[in-house]
Coordinates of C-alpha atoms in Angstrom, one line a residue:
M1 CA 94.3 88.3 82.1
L2 CA 97.5 88.1 84.0
G3 CA 99.0 84.5 83.9
F4 CA 102.0 82.5 84.5
E5 CA 104.0 83.9 81.4
D6 CA 103.6 87.9 82.8
I7 CA 104.8 86.3 86.2
R8 CA 107.8 84.5 84.5
N9 CA 108.9 87.5 82.5
N10 CA 108.7 89.7 85.3
Q11 CA 112.4 91.2 86.1
T12 CA 111.8 91.9 89.6
I13 CA 111.0 88.3 90.6
N14 CA 113.7 86.8 89.2
V15 CA 116.1 89.8 90.3
Y16 CA 114.4 88.0 94.3
V17 CA 114.7 84.1 93.1
E18 CA 118.6 85.2 92.4
K19 CA 119.1 86.8 95.0
A20 CA 117.4 84.0 97.2
D21 CA 119.8 81.3 95.8
E22 CA 122.8 83.2 96.4
A23 CA 121.8 83.7 100.2
L24 CA 121.3 80.0 100.4
K25 CA 124.0 79.5 98.7
A26 CA 126.0 81.3 101.0
L27 CA 124.4 79.4 104.1
G28 CA 125.4 75.8 102.5
Y29 CA 121.8 75.0 100.7
T30 CA 121.8 73.2 98.0
E31 CA 120.3 74.7 94.5
H32 CA 116.8 76.8 95.0
S33 CA 117.3 78.6 91.9
F34 CA 115.0 78.4 88.5
A35 CA 116.4 74.8 87.8
H36 CA 114.8 74.2 91.6
I37 CA 111.5 76.4 90.8
M38 CA 111.2 75.0 87.2
M39 CA 111.2 71.9 88.4
V40 CA 108.1 72.5 91.3
T41 CA 106.3 74.4 88.6
V42 CA 106.6 71.7 86.2
R43 CA 105.0 69.1 88.8
T44 CA 102.7 71.2 90.3
E45 CA 101.0 71.9 86.9
Y46 CA 101.2 68.4 85.8
I47 CA 99.8 66.6 89.6
L48 CA 97.0 69.1 88.7
K49 CA 96.1 68.1 85.3
M50 CA 96.5 64.9 86.3
L51 CA 93.4 66.2 88.8
E52 CA 91.5 67.3 86.4
Y53 CA 91.7 70.8 88.1
D54 CA 90.5 73.7 85.8
Q55 CA 93.1 76.4 83.9
R56 CA 93.1 78.7 86.0
T57 CA 93.7 77.0 89.3
I58 CA 96.6 75.4 87.5
E59 CA 97.5 78.9 85.8
L60 CA 97.3 80.2 90.4
A61 CA 99.5 77.0 91.6
K62 CA 102.1 77.2 88.7
I63 CA 102.6 81.2 90.2
A64 CA 102.5 80.2 93.5
A65 CA 105.4 77.4 92.5
Y66 CA 107.8 80.0 90.8
M67 CA 107.4 82.6 92.8
H68 CA 107.5 79.9 96.3
D69 CA 111.2 80.2 97.6
I70 CA 111.7 84.1 97.2
G71 CA 111.4 84.7 101.3
N72 CA 115.0 82.9 100.9
V73 CA 115.9 86.7 100.4
V74 CA 114.9 87.6 103.6
N75 CA 115.8 85.1 105.8
R76 CA 115.9 81.1 105.6
V77 CA 113.5 81.1 108.8
D78 CA 109.6 81.7 107.9
H79 CA 110.8 82.4 104.8
S80 CA 107.6 80.9 103.3
Q81 CA 106.1 83.6 105.0
S82 CA 108.4 85.8 104.3
G83 CA 107.5 84.6 100.8
A84 CA 103.7 85.1 101.1
I85 CA 104.1 88.4 102.2
M86 CA 106.4 89.3 99.4
A87 CA 104.2 88.1 97.1
F88 CA 101.2 89.7 97.8
R89 CA 102.8 92.5 97.2
I90 CA 104.3 92.6 93.8
L91 CA 101.0 90.9 92.7
D92 CA 99.1 93.4 93.8
K93 CA 101.6 96.4 92.4
I94 CA 100.8 94.4 88.9
G95 CA 97.2 94.0 89.4
F96 CA 96.0 90.4 89.8
E97 CA 92.6 90.0 91.2
D98 CA 92.2 89.3 95.2
I99 CA 91.3 86.4 95.4
E100 CA 93.5 85.0 93.4
I101 CA 96.2 86.8 95.2
A102 CA 94.5 85.1 98.0
E103 CA 94.9 81.6 96.2
I104 CA 98.5 82.4 95.5
I105 CA 100.2 83.4 99.2
K106 CA 98.5 80.8 100.8
A107 CA 99.8 78.0 98.4
I108 CA 102.9 79.7 99.1
G109 CA 102.5 80.6 103.3
N110 CA 101.8 76.6 103.6
H111 CA 104.6 75.5 101.4
D112 CA 107.3 74.2 103.9
E113 CA 107.7 71.6 106.5
G114 CA 108.2 74.2 109.5
N115 CA 104.9 75.0 109.2
G116 CA 103.1 74.6 106.8
V117 CA 99.7 72.5 106.0
P118 CA 97.8 71.3 102.1
V119 CA 95.2 74.0 102.9
S120 CA 94.1 74.0 99.4
P121 CA 94.6 71.8 96.4
L122 CA 96.6 74.3 95.5
A123 CA 98.9 74.4 98.7
A124 CA 99.0 70.6 98.7
A125 CA 100.6 70.5 94.5
L126 CA 103.0 72.7 95.9
I127 CA 104.1 70.9 98.6
L128 CA 104.7 68.1 97.3
A129 CA 105.8 69.2 94.2
D130 CA 108.8 70.8 96.0
K131 CA 109.1 68.0 98.8
S132 CA 110.2 65.6 96.0
D133 CA 112.6 67.5 94.6
V134 CA 115.8 65.6 95.6
R135 CA 118.3 65.1 93.0
R136 CA 122.1 65.4 92.3
S137 CA 122.4 68.3 90.2
R138 CA 121.0 70.3 93.7
V139 CA 124.3 69.5 95.0
R140 CA 127.3 72.5 95.0
N141 CA 129.7 71.5 96.5
S142 CA 132.3 69.8 94.2
D143 CA 134.3 68.0 97.0
I144 CA 132.6 64.6 97.7
S145 CA 135.3 64.5 101.0
S146 CA 133.5 67.3 102.2
F147 CA 129.6 66.4 101.9
D148 CA 127.2 66.9 104.9
I149 CA 124.1 64.3 105.2
H150 CA 122.2 67.1 103.1
D151 CA 124.8 66.5 99.9
R152 CA 125.1 63.1 100.3
V153 CA 121.1 62.2 100.2
N154 CA 121.1 64.8 97.1
Y155 CA 123.8 63.3 95.3
S156 CA 122.9 59.8 96.0
V157 CA 119.5 60.3 93.7
T158 CA 120.4 59.1 90.3
D159 CA 117.0 59.4 89.0
N160 CA 114.0 60.8 90.4
K161 CA 109.8 60.7 89.5
L162 CA 106.5 61.6 90.5
E163 CA 103.7 59.7 89.0
I164 CA 100.3 59.7 89.8
N165 CA 97.8 56.3 88.7
Q166 CA 93.9 58.1 88.7
D167 CA 93.5 54.3 88.8
K168 CA 94.5 53.4 92.5
K169 CA 94.2 57.1 93.4
E170 CA 98.1 57.0 94.5
V171 CA 100.8 59.2 93.2
Y172 CA 104.2 58.1 94.3
L173 CA 107.7 59.2 94.4
I174 CA 110.0 57.0 92.5
L175 CA 113.9 58.0 93.4
E176 CA 117.2 55.9 92.2
T177 CA 120.1 56.3 94.7
D178 CA 123.7 55.2 94.8
N179 CA 123.3 53.3 98.3
H180 CA 127.9 54.3 98.4
F181 CA 126.7 57.4 99.4
C182 CA 123.3 57.5 101.3
T183 CA 121.7 54.8 103.2
V184 CA 117.8 54.5 103.3
M185 CA 118.3 56.0 107.0
D186 CA 120.0 58.7 105.9
Y187 CA 117.4 59.8 103.9
F188 CA 115.0 59.9 106.6
S189 CA 117.3 61.1 108.8
I190 CA 116.6 64.9 107.3
F191 CA 113.4 64.5 105.1
L192 CA 111.3 62.8 107.6
E193 CA 109.3 65.7 108.0
R194 CA 108.7 66.6 104.5
M195 CA 107.6 63.0 103.7
K196 CA 104.9 63.6 106.2
L197 CA 103.8 66.4 104.5
C198 CA 104.0 64.9 102.0
E199 CA 101.7 62.4 102.7
K200 CA 99.1 65.2 104.3
A201 CA 99.3 66.6 101.3
A202 CA 98.3 63.5 98.9
V203 CA 95.6 62.8 101.6
A204 CA 94.1 66.6 100.5
L205 CA 93.8 65.8 97.1
G206 CA 92.4 62.8 97.2
L207 CA 95.2 60.7 97.0
K208 CA 97.7 58.3 98.5
F209 CA 101.2 58.9 99.3
K210 CA 103.7 55.9 98.6
L211 CA 107.5 56.7 98.2
I212 CA 109.9 53.8 96.5
I213 CA 113.6 53.7 96.3
N214 CA 115.3 51.3 94.3
N215 CA 111.9 49.7 93.3
Q216 CA 111.3 49.4 97.1
E217 CA 108.0 50.5 99.0
V218 CA 109.5 52.6 101.7
I219 CA 106.0 54.5 102.6

């Protein structure tokens, strides 16, 4: 049975990951290459394991996480839909079953805050994993004086954790930030829609989403 390692070692997929990140770099976006997709993959797996989903569901979710941003090679606009179509072609070609392809592309096609909806456990876990990846190392610009607001917000995050409390049925995004580079209001000015989508994703998984910045509960 095909699984995550087959996807991770697929040359075609890895080329699309690299080229998609090149396109985003040219547009001035933060890092969306292997560091990002592996962070998202690990967190997607963590979420569903903590919630005791079966191993095959977790495997399919990891595949969706690894492939979720390949649509950026086409265009940043509607990249989740482009990526879902690309994933369908790849997965169908290498022999995945239709029902599993459907679950994977459903998650990929719904991961972006522009028009995404947590329509399945895979989609909900992917949303939380993707939108929680805010960190200094994603910033490409080495000139602090020319940072835009996305650079400032990501660069300000010195520590980042995603944790699930099974007893309280809560999921926490815990950030430590350096307020020399941005304020909490700066964070919300660009990430408010992402946090709203995280709240919806948490609810879809039977959880409540909480954002904690510098030991203060913000959401």
